[in-house]
Each structure stands twice: as C-alpha cells, then as structure tokens.
Amino acid sequence: MPRATTEKFSRAHQPAPKKKESGPSQMTNPIFNTARFGQHILKNPATAQKIVDAANLKPTDTVMEVGPGTGNLTVKILEQAKMVHAIEMDPRMAAEVIKRVQGTPEQRKLNVHIGDFVKAELPYFEVCISNTPYQISSPLVFRLLSQRPLFRVAILMFQREFALRLVARPGTALWSRLSANVQLYAKVDNIINVSRNDFRPPPQVESSVIRLVPLDPPPPVKFEEFDGMNRIIFSRPNKTLRGNFQAKGVMKMLEQNRKTWLSLQEMPVDDDRSISKVIDDVLEKLGHTESRAAKMDVDDLLKYVHHELNVRDAVADDARCFDD
C-alpha cells in the first residue's frame, strides 16, 4: 500500500501584530503574509470555480479539502456538497475559514480540523480538493492512494513541474519513478493551468491542477515491492535494466536480500545460482534484456513483479530480488 515517505510538513506561525491599524490592506494583513509557510492563497474566483466544477460534485458528496487557507475554495465547495472536512495546519487560517461561514446555512456543513494531513486520521470522504502546499505534494498523493475506502476523485493543485511528472508518459523526459508509482494506482490527467498571478502572494512558479481517479479495484501488488524495483531501474532510466542491476552495490544488496528471504522461508541457499544469474534469466524470459525504464510503461514494469511471485511459488527464487 502506498505510503508517504518523503519530508514531513511543518509550518511555523507568524505572531499576530501588537496593534491593529485602521483599514489595513489585504497585502499588509498578516493573515495573507503566508509565503514562508508554503501556502499561497488562491484569489481568482474564476479559477476557484473551475477547480470546484472539475470535481463534478453531487449534493450527497462528502468532500475533504486540504489547506483551505482563507476559504475561497471552501465556500464554493459548500454550495454544492453535503459536507466538507477541511484540514488546515495554521490555526489562523482555520479561524478565517470558520469566520467566513458563521451565521450562514453552510456553517453546519463545515468541519475544520487543525493538523497535518499526512499524519491525521482521516474521516470518510468521496472527493478530495486541495490547493496543496508544495512541501507536502508527494506525501499528500501517496496518503490519498493509501486511503481506504477508496474515494471517487481528487482535484489537486501542484507546482506545474510536479504535476507534469505525475501525468508523464513513457518515453518522455519527465517519465520517472514518481510517474510509474502513481499511475500504478490511479488515472491522472492535467486539467487546468494556473497563473502565479492568481495567488496572493504570487509564488515563484506556475501551477497546474490535476484530476486523480483511483483504480477500483486497486492492482493486487505490494507497493513496497513495486517501488523497490523502481528505485533501482529509475536510478539511471536511460541505461539498460541489466546495467542498473549490475551497478555498484546493487548486486551485493540483492544477493543479501535473497539469502535473507530464503533463510526466513527455511529454504536452502543455492550458491550455484547467483542473483546475477537469476536477474539475467528473468530479463531474458521477459524479452527485456536491452530495455530501459525510460520507455517502459506500468504494464511492462508489472510483469517483473508478477514474475517474481510465480518464481517464489515454483522454484523458490528470491521474491525480494527487486526490493531495495
């Protein structure tokens, strides 16, 4: 099951000003001075509406919103959904969202949770919408993909370079381990490009909105095994698979993994058949001796995982030979 394993997200809180100035502008109000916290407030109402419309919300939907900021997306989601759970790290922002709906019919439809989305225990939801703080882009995606029961769709805004890596196809420059790992579990499309001028304060990069639809049912593959294999073959995506497995240190690691697994299964170690021979046999059988990860799609990659499972049952080869 996918897990977020990259950097943890934390955000400091800016102290409130000692004295309120009369008629402050939004640009001097500390609630909008959030760039160093990793959050940029979406200010363009037309863009916000496009994002909400992309979710095709139903009146019965429960929506999870990550990083609501001051609530510009939240209020539009509340108009169409049955319930919204908004998770916000910054208590000031959470207070701003609650203030926006106080005294309105939407107030009873909003639950605001203060905390870290990556660590929080998530309530049930059918749709996720997020103007994602860039620091948690990868952890957020893999946290969503591990969510059970499955949600219907996620509409997520990311830095454009990250979004393009999510939707990249084999044979393109941006096809990577991230692309393969995400597309193993979901269908991903780039749906909206967003200008930096749509935010307050403007970020230094452009943004894009992607639609992520989890595969239902998900493939019967251990994410750890698939990702472990991809860590090796995408380390140098334009080299042959055999070349990557023969890289310094990799073969030694795989041999040790093989011996450990056989020992745990109480099976004898066949010293006459090295891990190098096992890998060569698999590559030759699947016809990928000269293949390169840069041009292999998810189906090609899955053949190796499924082949390992067959070998594990049939001839007791190392089912962990592709793990890191």
PDB file of C-alpha atoms in Angstrom:
ATOM      1  CA  MET A   1       0.000   0.000   0.000  1.00  0.00           C
ATOM      2  CA  PRO A   2       1.446   3.422  -0.929  1.00  0.00           C
ATOM      3  CA  ARG A   3       2.885   5.433   1.921  1.00  0.00           C
ATOM      4  CA  ALA A   4       4.236   8.940   2.083  1.00  0.00           C
ATOM      5  CA  THR A   5       7.926   8.592   2.830  1.00  0.00           C
ATOM      6  CA  THR A   6       9.293  11.986   1.827  1.00  0.00           C
ATOM      7  CA  GLU A   7       9.892  15.018   4.011  1.00  0.00           C
ATOM      8  CA  LYS A   8       7.430  15.809   6.775  1.00  0.00           C
ATOM      9  CA  PHE A   9       5.483  19.048   6.572  1.00  0.00           C
ATOM     10  CA  SER A  10       5.626  21.567   9.385  1.00  0.00           C
ATOM     11  CA  ARG A  11       4.730  25.226   9.454  1.00  0.00           C
ATOM     12  CA  ALA A  12       5.675  27.968  11.875  1.00  0.00           C
ATOM     13  CA  HIS A  13       3.057  30.525  12.872  1.00  0.00           C
ATOM     14  CA  GLN A  14       3.571  34.200  12.461  1.00  0.00           C
ATOM     15  CA  PRO A  15       2.727  36.148  15.657  1.00  0.00           C
ATOM     16  CA  ALA A  16      -0.242  38.490  15.493  1.00  0.00           C
ATOM     17  CA  PRO A  17       0.603  42.179  15.280  1.00  0.00           C
ATOM     18  CA  LYS A  18       0.668  44.032  18.563  1.00  0.00           C
ATOM     19  CA  LYS A  19      -1.520  46.783  17.278  1.00  0.00           C
ATOM     20  CA  LYS A  20      -4.305  46.854  14.691  1.00  0.00           C
ATOM     21  CA  GLU A  21      -4.046  49.554  12.118  1.00  0.00           C
ATOM     22  CA  SER A  22      -7.209  51.126  10.846  1.00  0.00           C
ATOM     23  CA  GLY A  23      -8.231  49.977   7.386  1.00  0.00           C
ATOM     24  CA  PRO A  24      -5.335  47.606   6.659  1.00  0.00           C
ATOM     25  CA  SER A  25      -4.973  46.368   3.119  1.00  0.00           C
ATOM     26  CA  GLN A  26      -5.031  42.628   2.444  1.00  0.00           C
ATOM     27  CA  MET A  27      -1.380  42.733   1.469  1.00  0.00           C
ATOM     28  CA  THR A  28      -0.346  44.057   4.917  1.00  0.00           C
ATOM     29  CA  ASN A  29      -2.777  41.917   6.889  1.00  0.00           C
ATOM     30  CA  PRO A  30      -0.713  39.071   8.445  1.00  0.00           C
ATOM     31  CA  ILE A  31      -3.390  36.523   7.539  1.00  0.00           C
ATOM     32  CA  PHE A  32      -2.221  36.898   3.922  1.00  0.00           C
ATOM     33  CA  ASN A  33       1.507  37.020   4.690  1.00  0.00           C
ATOM     34  CA  THR A  34       1.927  33.261   4.233  1.00  0.00           C
ATOM     35  CA  ALA A  35       4.588  32.702   1.572  1.00  0.00           C
ATOM     36  CA  ARG A  36       7.201  31.444   4.009  1.00  0.00           C
ATOM     37  CA  PHE A  37       4.671  28.941   5.392  1.00  0.00           C
ATOM     38  CA  GLY A  38       4.408  27.274   1.976  1.00  0.00           C
ATOM     39  CA  GLN A  39       0.872  28.484   1.363  1.00  0.00           C
ATOM     40  CA  HIS A  40      -0.312  30.852  -1.346  1.00  0.00           C
ATOM     41  CA  ILE A  41      -3.932  31.974  -1.201  1.00  0.00           C
ATOM     42  CA  LEU A  42      -5.920  31.431  -4.405  1.00  0.00           C
ATOM     43  CA  LYS A  43      -7.584  34.803  -5.017  1.00  0.00           C
ATOM     44  CA  ASN A  44      -9.039  34.421  -8.531  1.00  0.00           C
ATOM     45  CA  PRO A  45     -12.725  33.417  -8.121  1.00  0.00           C
ATOM     46  CA  ALA A  46     -12.974  32.201 -11.718  1.00  0.00           C
ATOM     47  CA  THR A  47     -10.092  29.763 -11.209  1.00  0.00           C
ATOM     48  CA  ALA A  48     -11.559  28.605  -7.906  1.00  0.00           C
ATOM     49  CA  GLN A  49     -14.869  27.898  -9.643  1.00  0.00           C
ATOM     50  CA  LYS A  50     -13.137  25.906 -12.396  1.00  0.00           C
ATOM     51  CA  ILE A  51     -11.449  23.724  -9.777  1.00  0.00           C
ATOM     52  CA  VAL A  52     -14.719  23.010  -7.971  1.00  0.00           C
ATOM     53  CA  ASP A  53     -16.567  22.381 -11.256  1.00  0.00           C
ATOM     54  CA  ALA A  54     -13.882  19.850 -12.262  1.00  0.00           C
ATOM     55  CA  ALA A  55     -14.887  17.668  -9.297  1.00  0.00           C
ATOM     56  CA  ASN A  56     -18.469  17.236 -10.647  1.00  0.00           C
ATOM     57  CA  LEU A  57     -19.782  17.357  -7.099  1.00  0.00           C
ATOM     58  CA  LYS A  58     -23.090  15.771  -6.114  1.00  0.00           C
ATOM     59  CA  PRO A  59     -25.400  17.131  -3.394  1.00  0.00           C
ATOM     60  CA  THR A  60     -24.722  13.929  -1.430  1.00  0.00           C
ATOM     61  CA  ASP A  61     -20.907  14.198  -1.538  1.00  0.00           C
ATOM     62  CA  THR A  62     -18.620  14.481   1.468  1.00  0.00           C
ATOM     63  CA  VAL A  63     -15.523  16.450   0.473  1.00  0.00           C
ATOM     64  CA  MET A  64     -12.059  16.547   2.017  1.00  0.00           C
ATOM     65  CA  GLU A  65     -10.289  19.869   1.445  1.00  0.00           C
ATOM     66  CA  VAL A  66      -6.573  20.094   2.260  1.00  0.00           C
ATOM     67  CA  GLY A  67      -5.133  23.526   3.059  1.00  0.00           C
ATOM     68  CA  PRO A  68      -8.288  25.669   2.765  1.00  0.00           C
ATOM     69  CA  GLY A  69      -6.400  28.894   3.509  1.00  0.00           C
ATOM     70  CA  THR A  70      -8.935  31.698   3.885  1.00  0.00           C
ATOM     71  CA  GLY A  71     -11.737  29.623   2.398  1.00  0.00           C
ATOM     72  CA  ASN A  72     -12.033  30.898  -1.178  1.00  0.00           C
ATOM     73  CA  LEU A  73     -12.399  27.319  -2.448  1.00  0.00           C
ATOM     74  CA  THR A  74     -14.255  26.153   0.655  1.00  0.00           C
ATOM     75  CA  VAL A  75     -17.267  28.430   0.231  1.00  0.00           C
ATOM     76  CA  LYS A  76     -17.716  27.286  -3.375  1.00  0.00           C
ATOM     77  CA  ILE A  77     -17.471  23.616  -2.370  1.00  0.00           C
ATOM     78  CA  LEU A  78     -20.048  24.144   0.392  1.00  0.00           C
ATOM     79  CA  GLU A  79     -22.543  25.431  -2.160  1.00  0.00           C
ATOM     80  CA  GLN A  80     -22.563  22.049  -3.897  1.00  0.00           C
ATOM     81  CA  ALA A  81     -21.615  19.373  -1.335  1.00  0.00           C
ATOM     82  CA  LYS A  82     -23.351  17.762   1.623  1.00  0.00           C
ATOM     83  CA  MET A  83     -20.357  18.079   3.987  1.00  0.00           C
ATOM     84  CA  VAL A  84     -16.810  19.474   3.886  1.00  0.00           C
ATOM     85  CA  HIS A  85     -13.950  18.360   6.126  1.00  0.00           C
ATOM     86  CA  ALA A  86     -11.215  20.988   5.858  1.00  0.00           C
ATOM     87  CA  ILE A  87      -7.752  20.148   7.245  1.00  0.00           C
ATOM     88  CA  GLU A  88      -5.562  23.168   7.975  1.00  0.00           C
ATOM     89  CA  MET A  89      -2.171  23.368   9.720  1.00  0.00           C
ATOM     90  CA  ASP A  90      -2.363  27.062  10.607  1.00  0.00           C
ATOM     91  CA  PRO A  91      -4.895  27.939  13.360  1.00  0.00           C
ATOM     92  CA  ARG A  92      -5.170  31.493  11.984  1.00  0.00           C
ATOM     93  CA  MET A  93      -6.315  30.166   8.630  1.00  0.00           C
ATOM     94  CA  ALA A  94      -8.705  27.730  10.284  1.00  0.00           C
ATOM     95  CA  ALA A  95     -10.270  30.621  12.212  1.00  0.00           C
ATOM     96  CA  GLU A  96     -10.619  32.609   8.998  1.00  0.00           C
ATOM     97  CA  VAL A  97     -12.472  29.769   7.250  1.00  0.00           C
ATOM     98  CA  ILE A  98     -14.864  29.326  10.189  1.00  0.00           C
ATOM     99  CA  LYS A  99     -15.497  33.077  10.280  1.00  0.00           C
ATOM    100  CA  ARG A 100     -16.436  33.075   6.583  1.00  0.00           C
ATOM    101  CA  VAL A 101     -19.420  30.773   7.121  1.00  0.00           C
ATOM    102  CA  GLN A 102     -20.607  31.848  10.573  1.00  0.00           C
ATOM    103  CA  GLY A 103     -24.299  32.636  10.605  1.00  0.00           C
ATOM    104  CA  THR A 104     -24.911  31.061   7.182  1.00  0.00           C
ATOM    105  CA  PRO A 105     -26.685  27.785   6.287  1.00  0.00           C
ATOM    106  CA  GLU A 106     -23.288  26.396   5.236  1.00  0.00           C
ATOM    107  CA  GLN A 107     -21.933  26.617   8.791  1.00  0.00           C
ATOM    108  CA  ARG A 108     -23.432  23.258   9.797  1.00  0.00           C
ATOM    109  CA  LYS A 109     -21.895  21.607   6.703  1.00  0.00           C
ATOM    110  CA  LEU A 110     -18.279  22.522   7.571  1.00  0.00           C
ATOM    111  CA  ASN A 111     -15.916  20.680   9.908  1.00  0.00           C
ATOM    112  CA  VAL A 112     -12.466  22.273  10.284  1.00  0.00           C
ATOM    113  CA  HIS A 113      -9.631  20.062  11.553  1.00  0.00           C
ATOM    114  CA  ILE A 114      -6.385  21.697  12.684  1.00  0.00           C
ATOM    115  CA  GLY A 115      -3.437  19.424  11.993  1.00  0.00           C
ATOM    116  CA  ASP A 116      -1.131  17.777   9.479  1.00  0.00           C
ATOM    117  CA  PHE A 117      -2.988  15.979   6.695  1.00  0.00           C
ATOM    118  CA  VAL A 118      -0.162  13.473   6.242  1.00  0.00           C
ATOM    119  CA  LYS A 119      -0.402  12.339   9.885  1.00  0.00           C
ATOM    120  CA  ALA A 120      -4.073  12.938  10.689  1.00  0.00           C
ATOM    121  CA  GLU A 121      -6.692  10.215  10.984  1.00  0.00           C
ATOM    122  CA  LEU A 122      -8.940  10.970   8.050  1.00  0.00           C
ATOM    123  CA  PRO A 123     -12.743  10.842   8.110  1.00  0.00           C
ATOM    124  CA  TYR A 124     -14.671   9.234   5.261  1.00  0.00           C
ATOM    125  CA  PHE A 125     -14.835  11.286   2.066  1.00  0.00           C
ATOM    126  CA  GLU A 126     -15.793  10.740  -1.574  1.00  0.00           C
ATOM    127  CA  VAL A 127     -13.971  13.698  -3.153  1.00  0.00           C
ATOM    128  CA  CYS A 128     -10.721  15.479  -2.281  1.00  0.00           C
ATOM    129  CA  ILE A 129      -9.934  19.040  -3.380  1.00  0.00           C
ATOM    130  CA  SER A 130      -6.629  20.675  -2.498  1.00  0.00           C
ATOM    131  CA  ASN A 131      -4.615  23.816  -3.159  1.00  0.00           C
ATOM    132  CA  THR A 132      -1.611  21.859  -1.947  1.00  0.00           C
ATOM    133  CA  PRO A 133       1.267  23.437  -0.006  1.00  0.00           C
ATOM    134  CA  TYR A 134       4.229  22.481  -2.181  1.00  0.00           C
ATOM    135  CA  GLN A 135       6.159  20.907   0.713  1.00  0.00           C
ATOM    136  CA  ILE A 136       3.651  18.058   1.034  1.00  0.00           C
ATOM    137  CA  SER A 137       2.921  17.351  -2.642  1.00  0.00           C
ATOM    138  CA  SER A 138       4.363  13.829  -2.754  1.00  0.00           C
ATOM    139  CA  PRO A 139       3.243  12.774   0.766  1.00  0.00           C
ATOM    140  CA  LEU A 140      -0.272  14.016   0.005  1.00  0.00           C
ATOM    141  CA  VAL A 141      -0.552  11.987  -3.200  1.00  0.00           C
ATOM    142  CA  PHE A 142       0.596   8.733  -1.607  1.00  0.00           C
ATOM    143  CA  ARG A 143      -1.501   9.305   1.505  1.00  0.00           C
ATOM    144  CA  LEU A 144      -4.546   9.614  -0.760  1.00  0.00           C
ATOM    145  CA  LEU A 145      -3.643   6.493  -2.735  1.00  0.00           C
ATOM    146  CA  SER A 146      -3.425   4.501   0.506  1.00  0.00           C
ATOM    147  CA  GLN A 147      -6.823   5.727   1.697  1.00  0.00           C
ATOM    148  CA  ARG A 148      -9.492   3.080   2.271  1.00  0.00           C
ATOM    149  CA  PRO A 149     -12.300   3.011   1.385  1.00  0.00           C
ATOM    150  CA  LEU A 150     -11.391   4.485  -1.983  1.00  0.00           C
ATOM    151  CA  PHE A 151     -12.560   7.990  -2.812  1.00  0.00           C
ATOM    152  CA  ARG A 152     -14.144   8.778  -6.196  1.00  0.00           C
ATOM    153  CA  VAL A 153     -11.910  11.583  -7.457  1.00  0.00           C
ATOM    154  CA  ALA A 154      -9.299  14.091  -6.273  1.00  0.00           C
ATOM    155  CA  ILE A 155      -8.769  17.535  -7.813  1.00  0.00           C
ATOM    156  CA  LEU A 156      -5.316  18.683  -6.724  1.00  0.00           C
ATOM    157  CA  MET A 157      -3.267  21.798  -7.443  1.00  0.00           C
ATOM    158  CA  PHE A 158       0.524  21.439  -7.518  1.00  0.00           C
ATOM    159  CA  GLN A 159       3.606  23.205  -8.757  1.00  0.00           C
ATOM    160  CA  ARG A 160       3.457  22.679 -12.528  1.00  0.00           C
ATOM    161  CA  GLU A 161       6.695  20.704 -12.782  1.00  0.00           C
ATOM    162  CA  PHE A 162       5.441  18.223 -10.164  1.00  0.00           C
ATOM    163  CA  ALA A 163       2.038  17.946 -11.873  1.00  0.00           C
ATOM    164  CA  LEU A 164       3.683  17.236 -15.228  1.00  0.00           C
ATOM    165  CA  ARG A 165       5.746  14.444 -13.666  1.00  0.00           C
ATOM    166  CA  LEU A 166       2.543  12.864 -12.323  1.00  0.00           C
ATOM    167  CA  VAL A 167       0.945  12.734 -15.788  1.00  0.00           C
ATOM    168  CA  ALA A 168       4.133  11.968 -17.788  1.00  0.00           C
ATOM    169  CA  ARG A 169       4.068   9.078 -20.242  1.00  0.00           C
ATOM    170  CA  PRO A 170       6.803   6.504 -21.022  1.00  0.00           C
ATOM    171  CA  GLY A 171       9.366   7.762 -23.496  1.00  0.00           C
ATOM    172  CA  THR A 172       9.043  11.395 -22.403  1.00  0.00           C
ATOM    173  CA  ALA A 173      11.666  13.346 -20.468  1.00  0.00           C
ATOM    174  CA  LEU A 174       9.539  13.554 -17.296  1.00  0.00           C
ATOM    175  CA  TRP A 175       8.623   9.844 -17.064  1.00  0.00           C
ATOM    176  CA  SER A 176      10.029   8.746 -13.706  1.00  0.00           C
ATOM    177  CA  ARG A 177       9.674   6.543 -10.673  1.00  0.00           C
ATOM    178  CA  LEU A 178       7.050   9.004  -9.353  1.00  0.00           C
ATOM    179  CA  SER A 179       5.035   8.749 -12.585  1.00  0.00           C
ATOM    180  CA  ALA A 180       5.072   4.942 -12.558  1.00  0.00           C
ATOM    181  CA  ASN A 181       4.258   4.618  -8.851  1.00  0.00           C
ATOM    182  CA  VAL A 182       1.253   6.944  -9.081  1.00  0.00           C
ATOM    183  CA  GLN A 183      -0.066   5.551 -12.375  1.00  0.00           C
ATOM    184  CA  LEU A 184       0.068   2.035 -10.922  1.00  0.00           C
ATOM    185  CA  TYR A 185      -2.836   3.021  -8.655  1.00  0.00           C
ATOM    186  CA  ALA A 186      -4.644   5.840 -10.460  1.00  0.00           C
ATOM    187  CA  LYS A 187      -5.559   7.532 -13.713  1.00  0.00           C
ATOM    188  CA  VAL A 188      -4.072  11.035 -13.744  1.00  0.00           C
ATOM    189  CA  ASP A 189      -4.856  13.960 -16.075  1.00  0.00           C
ATOM    190  CA  ASN A 190      -3.673  17.561 -16.225  1.00  0.00           C
ATOM    191  CA  ILE A 191      -6.868  19.650 -16.461  1.00  0.00           C
ATOM    192  CA  ILE A 192      -6.098  23.312 -15.648  1.00  0.00           C
ATOM    193  CA  ASN A 193      -3.007  25.516 -15.815  1.00  0.00           C
ATOM    194  CA  VAL A 194      -2.999  28.272 -13.190  1.00  0.00           C
ATOM    195  CA  SER A 195      -1.029  31.525 -13.402  1.00  0.00           C
ATOM    196  CA  ARG A 196       1.085  32.643 -10.473  1.00  0.00           C
ATOM    197  CA  ASN A 197      -0.869  35.914 -10.588  1.00  0.00           C
ATOM    198  CA  ASP A 198      -3.975  34.055  -9.370  1.00  0.00           C
ATOM    199  CA  PHE A 199      -2.401  33.800  -5.892  1.00  0.00           C
ATOM    200  CA  ARG A 200      -1.686  36.107  -3.002  1.00  0.00           C
ATOM    201  CA  PRO A 201       1.260  36.357  -2.588  1.00  0.00           C
ATOM    202  CA  PRO A 202       2.311  35.150  -6.069  1.00  0.00           C
ATOM    203  CA  PRO A 203       4.562  32.069  -5.945  1.00  0.00           C
ATOM    204  CA  GLN A 204       7.757  31.980  -7.981  1.00  0.00           C
ATOM    205  CA  VAL A 205       6.454  29.107 -10.109  1.00  0.00           C
ATOM    206  CA  GLU A 206       3.395  28.342 -12.202  1.00  0.00           C
ATOM    207  CA  SER A 207       0.825  25.804 -11.017  1.00  0.00           C
ATOM    208  CA  SER A 208      -1.387  23.122 -12.555  1.00  0.00           C
ATOM    209  CA  VAL A 209      -4.480  21.256 -11.428  1.00  0.00           C
ATOM    210  CA  ILE A 210      -4.662  17.501 -11.965  1.00  0.00           C
ATOM    211  CA  ARG A 211      -7.529  15.040 -11.738  1.00  0.00           C
ATOM    212  CA  LEU A 212      -6.621  11.803  -9.935  1.00  0.00           C
ATOM    213  CA  VAL A 213      -9.051   8.859 -10.134  1.00  0.00           C
ATOM    214  CA  PRO A 214      -8.009   5.757  -8.137  1.00  0.00           C
ATOM    215  CA  LEU A 215      -8.257   2.410  -9.905  1.00  0.00           C
ATOM    216  CA  ASP A 216     -11.073   0.350  -8.428  1.00  0.00           C
ATOM    217  CA  PRO A 217     -10.194  -2.314  -7.533  1.00  0.00           C
ATOM    218  CA  PRO A 218      -6.535  -1.401  -6.996  1.00  0.00           C
ATOM    219  CA  PRO A 219      -3.949  -3.780  -8.512  1.00  0.00           C
ATOM    220  CA  PRO A 220      -3.004  -6.723  -6.236  1.00  0.00           C
ATOM    221  CA  VAL A 221       0.592  -5.542  -5.937  1.00  0.00           C
ATOM    222  CA  LYS A 222       2.626  -4.701  -2.857  1.00  0.00           C
ATOM    223  CA  PHE A 223       3.640  -1.095  -3.253  1.00  0.00           C
ATOM    224  CA  GLU A 224       6.896  -1.685  -1.385  1.00  0.00           C
ATOM    225  CA  GLU A 225       7.972  -4.331  -3.935  1.00  0.00           C
ATOM    226  CA  PHE A 226       6.991  -2.222  -6.944  1.00  0.00           C
ATOM    227  CA  ASP A 227       8.664   0.899  -5.566  1.00  0.00           C
ATOM    228  CA  GLY A 228      11.760  -1.053  -4.527  1.00  0.00           C
ATOM    229  CA  MET A 229      12.213  -2.277  -8.085  1.00  0.00           C
ATOM    230  CA  ASN A 230      11.623   1.227  -9.476  1.00  0.00           C
ATOM    231  CA  ARG A 231      14.224   2.727  -7.145  1.00  0.00           C
ATOM    232  CA  ILE A 232      16.826   0.585  -8.913  1.00  0.00           C
ATOM    233  CA  ILE A 233      15.777   0.802 -12.542  1.00  0.00           C
ATOM    234  CA  PHE A 234      14.862   4.509 -12.497  1.00  0.00           C
ATOM    235  CA  SER A 235      18.155   5.461 -10.836  1.00  0.00           C
ATOM    236  CA  ARG A 236      19.504   5.644 -14.401  1.00  0.00           C
ATOM    237  CA  PRO A 237      16.362   5.457 -16.583  1.00  0.00           C
ATOM    238  CA  ASN A 238      18.219   5.588 -19.901  1.00  0.00           C
ATOM    239  CA  LYS A 239      20.534   2.684 -19.028  1.00  0.00           C
ATOM    240  CA  THR A 240      19.526  -0.925 -19.684  1.00  0.00           C
ATOM    241  CA  LEU A 241      17.773  -2.760 -16.872  1.00  0.00           C
ATOM    242  CA  ARG A 242      20.678  -5.180 -16.603  1.00  0.00           C
ATOM    243  CA  GLY A 243      23.105  -2.266 -16.359  1.00  0.00           C
ATOM    244  CA  ASN A 244      21.165  -0.782 -13.445  1.00  0.00           C
ATOM    245  CA  PHE A 245      21.029  -4.090 -11.586  1.00  0.00           C
ATOM    246  CA  GLN A 246      24.773  -4.502 -12.143  1.00  0.00           C
ATOM    247  CA  ALA A 247      25.507  -1.040 -10.686  1.00  0.00           C
ATOM    248  CA  LYS A 248      27.994  -0.783  -7.840  1.00  0.00           C
ATOM    249  CA  GLY A 249      26.499  -2.002  -4.586  1.00  0.00           C
ATOM    250  CA  VAL A 250      23.141  -3.071  -6.045  1.00  0.00           C
ATOM    251  CA  MET A 251      24.065  -6.693  -6.794  1.00  0.00           C
ATOM    252  CA  LYS A 252      25.577  -7.165  -3.337  1.00  0.00           C
ATOM    253  CA  MET A 253      22.430  -5.770  -1.726  1.00  0.00           C
ATOM    254  CA  LEU A 254      20.188  -8.019  -3.820  1.00  0.00           C
ATOM    255  CA  GLU A 255      22.250 -11.106  -3.016  1.00  0.00           C
ATOM    256  CA  GLN A 256      21.929 -10.385   0.688  1.00  0.00           C
ATOM    257  CA  ASN A 257      18.170  -9.825   0.331  1.00  0.00           C
ATOM    258  CA  ARG A 258      17.885 -13.160  -1.482  1.00  0.00           C
ATOM    259  CA  LYS A 259      19.761 -15.095   1.208  1.00  0.00           C
ATOM    260  CA  THR A 260      17.733 -13.436   3.960  1.00  0.00           C
ATOM    261  CA  TRP A 261      14.437 -14.283   2.296  1.00  0.00           C
ATOM    262  CA  LEU A 262      15.413 -17.914   1.663  1.00  0.00           C
ATOM    263  CA  SER A 263      16.555 -18.229   5.269  1.00  0.00           C
ATOM    264  CA  LEU A 264      13.233 -16.860   6.567  1.00  0.00           C
ATOM    265  CA  GLN A 265      11.419 -19.401   4.397  1.00  0.00           C
ATOM    266  CA  GLU A 266      13.700 -22.166   5.740  1.00  0.00           C
ATOM    267  CA  MET A 267      14.873 -22.916   2.216  1.00  0.00           C
ATOM    268  CA  PRO A 268      18.442 -23.854   1.254  1.00  0.00           C
ATOM    269  CA  VAL A 269      20.561 -21.225  -0.438  1.00  0.00           C
ATOM    270  CA  ASP A 270      21.546 -22.339  -3.933  1.00  0.00           C
ATOM    271  CA  ASP A 271      25.078 -20.972  -4.100  1.00  0.00           C
ATOM    272  CA  ASP A 272      25.476 -22.305  -7.644  1.00  0.00           C
ATOM    273  CA  ARG A 273      22.822 -19.881  -8.875  1.00  0.00           C
ATOM    274  CA  SER A 274      23.838 -16.311  -8.098  1.00  0.00           C
ATOM    275  CA  ILE A 275      21.457 -13.373  -8.002  1.00  0.00           C
ATOM    276  CA  SER A 276      23.129 -12.145 -11.194  1.00  0.00           C
ATOM    277  CA  LYS A 277      22.050 -15.377 -12.919  1.00  0.00           C
ATOM    278  CA  VAL A 278      18.505 -15.024 -11.518  1.00  0.00           C
ATOM    279  CA  ILE A 279      18.217 -11.487 -12.906  1.00  0.00           C
ATOM    280  CA  ASP A 280      19.643 -12.460 -16.317  1.00  0.00           C
ATOM    281  CA  ASP A 281      17.160 -15.346 -16.566  1.00  0.00           C
ATOM    282  CA  VAL A 282      14.201 -13.074 -15.755  1.00  0.00           C
ATOM    283  CA  LEU A 283      15.278 -10.385 -18.221  1.00  0.00           C
ATOM    284  CA  GLU A 284      15.805 -12.937 -20.982  1.00  0.00           C
ATOM    285  CA  LYS A 285      12.499 -14.702 -20.333  1.00  0.00           C
ATOM    286  CA  LEU A 286      10.544 -11.445 -20.469  1.00  0.00           C
ATOM    287  CA  GLY A 287      12.454 -10.163 -23.501  1.00  0.00           C
ATOM    288  CA  HIS A 288      13.737  -7.025 -21.787  1.00  0.00           C
ATOM    289  CA  THR A 289      17.488  -7.612 -21.762  1.00  0.00           C
ATOM    290  CA  GLU A 290      18.090  -4.308 -23.554  1.00  0.00           C
ATOM    291  CA  SER A 291      15.019  -2.467 -22.229  1.00  0.00           C
ATOM    292  CA  ARG A 292      15.287   0.879 -20.478  1.00  0.00           C
ATOM    293  CA  ALA A 293      12.968   2.182 -17.743  1.00  0.00           C
ATOM    294  CA  ALA A 294      12.578   5.468 -19.622  1.00  0.00           C
ATOM    295  CA  LYS A 295      10.471   3.677 -22.248  1.00  0.00           C
ATOM    296  CA  MET A 296       8.705   1.031 -20.153  1.00  0.00           C
ATOM    297  CA  ASP A 297       5.069   1.561 -19.177  1.00  0.00           C
ATOM    298  CA  VAL A 298       3.357   0.353 -15.998  1.00  0.00           C
ATOM    299  CA  ASP A 299       2.256  -2.900 -17.644  1.00  0.00           C
ATOM    300  CA  ASP A 300       5.862  -3.681 -18.605  1.00  0.00           C
ATOM    301  CA  LEU A 301       7.013  -2.994 -15.048  1.00  0.00           C
ATOM    302  CA  LEU A 302       4.246  -5.125 -13.551  1.00  0.00           C
ATOM    303  CA  LYS A 303       5.489  -8.167 -15.477  1.00  0.00           C
ATOM    304  CA  TYR A 304       8.551  -8.288 -13.246  1.00  0.00           C
ATOM    305  CA  VAL A 305       6.552  -8.155 -10.037  1.00  0.00           C
ATOM    306  CA  HIS A 306       4.163 -10.891 -11.215  1.00  0.00           C
ATOM    307  CA  HIS A 307       7.072 -12.979 -12.462  1.00  0.00           C
ATOM    308  CA  GLU A 308       8.682 -12.776  -9.032  1.00  0.00           C
ATOM    309  CA  LEU A 309       5.504 -14.081  -7.404  1.00  0.00           C
ATOM    310  CA  ASN A 310       5.390 -17.058  -9.788  1.00  0.00           C
ATOM    311  CA  VAL A 311       9.044 -17.854  -9.177  1.00  0.00           C
ATOM    312  CA  ARG A 312       8.529 -17.624  -5.427  1.00  0.00           C
ATOM    313  CA  ASP A 313       5.936 -20.377  -5.539  1.00  0.00           C
ATOM    314  CA  ALA A 314       7.505 -22.533  -8.216  1.00  0.00           C
ATOM    315  CA  VAL A 315      11.265 -22.648  -7.812  1.00  0.00           C
ATOM    316  CA  ALA A 316      11.965 -20.725  -4.600  1.00  0.00           C
ATOM    317  CA  ASP A 317      13.979 -17.970  -6.244  1.00  0.00           C
ATOM    318  CA  ASP A 318      14.294 -14.747  -4.301  1.00  0.00           C
ATOM    319  CA  ALA A 319      10.982 -12.930  -4.428  1.00  0.00           C
ATOM    320  CA  ARG A 320      12.752  -9.992  -2.862  1.00  0.00           C
ATOM    321  CA  CYS A 321      15.376  -9.660  -5.555  1.00  0.00           C
ATOM    322  CA  PHE A 322      13.916  -6.352  -6.734  1.00  0.00           C
ATOM    323  CA  ASP A 323      13.417  -4.786  -3.294  1.00  0.00           C
ATOM    324  CA  ASP A 324      15.740  -2.086  -2.017  1.00  0.00           C
TER     325      ASP A 324
END
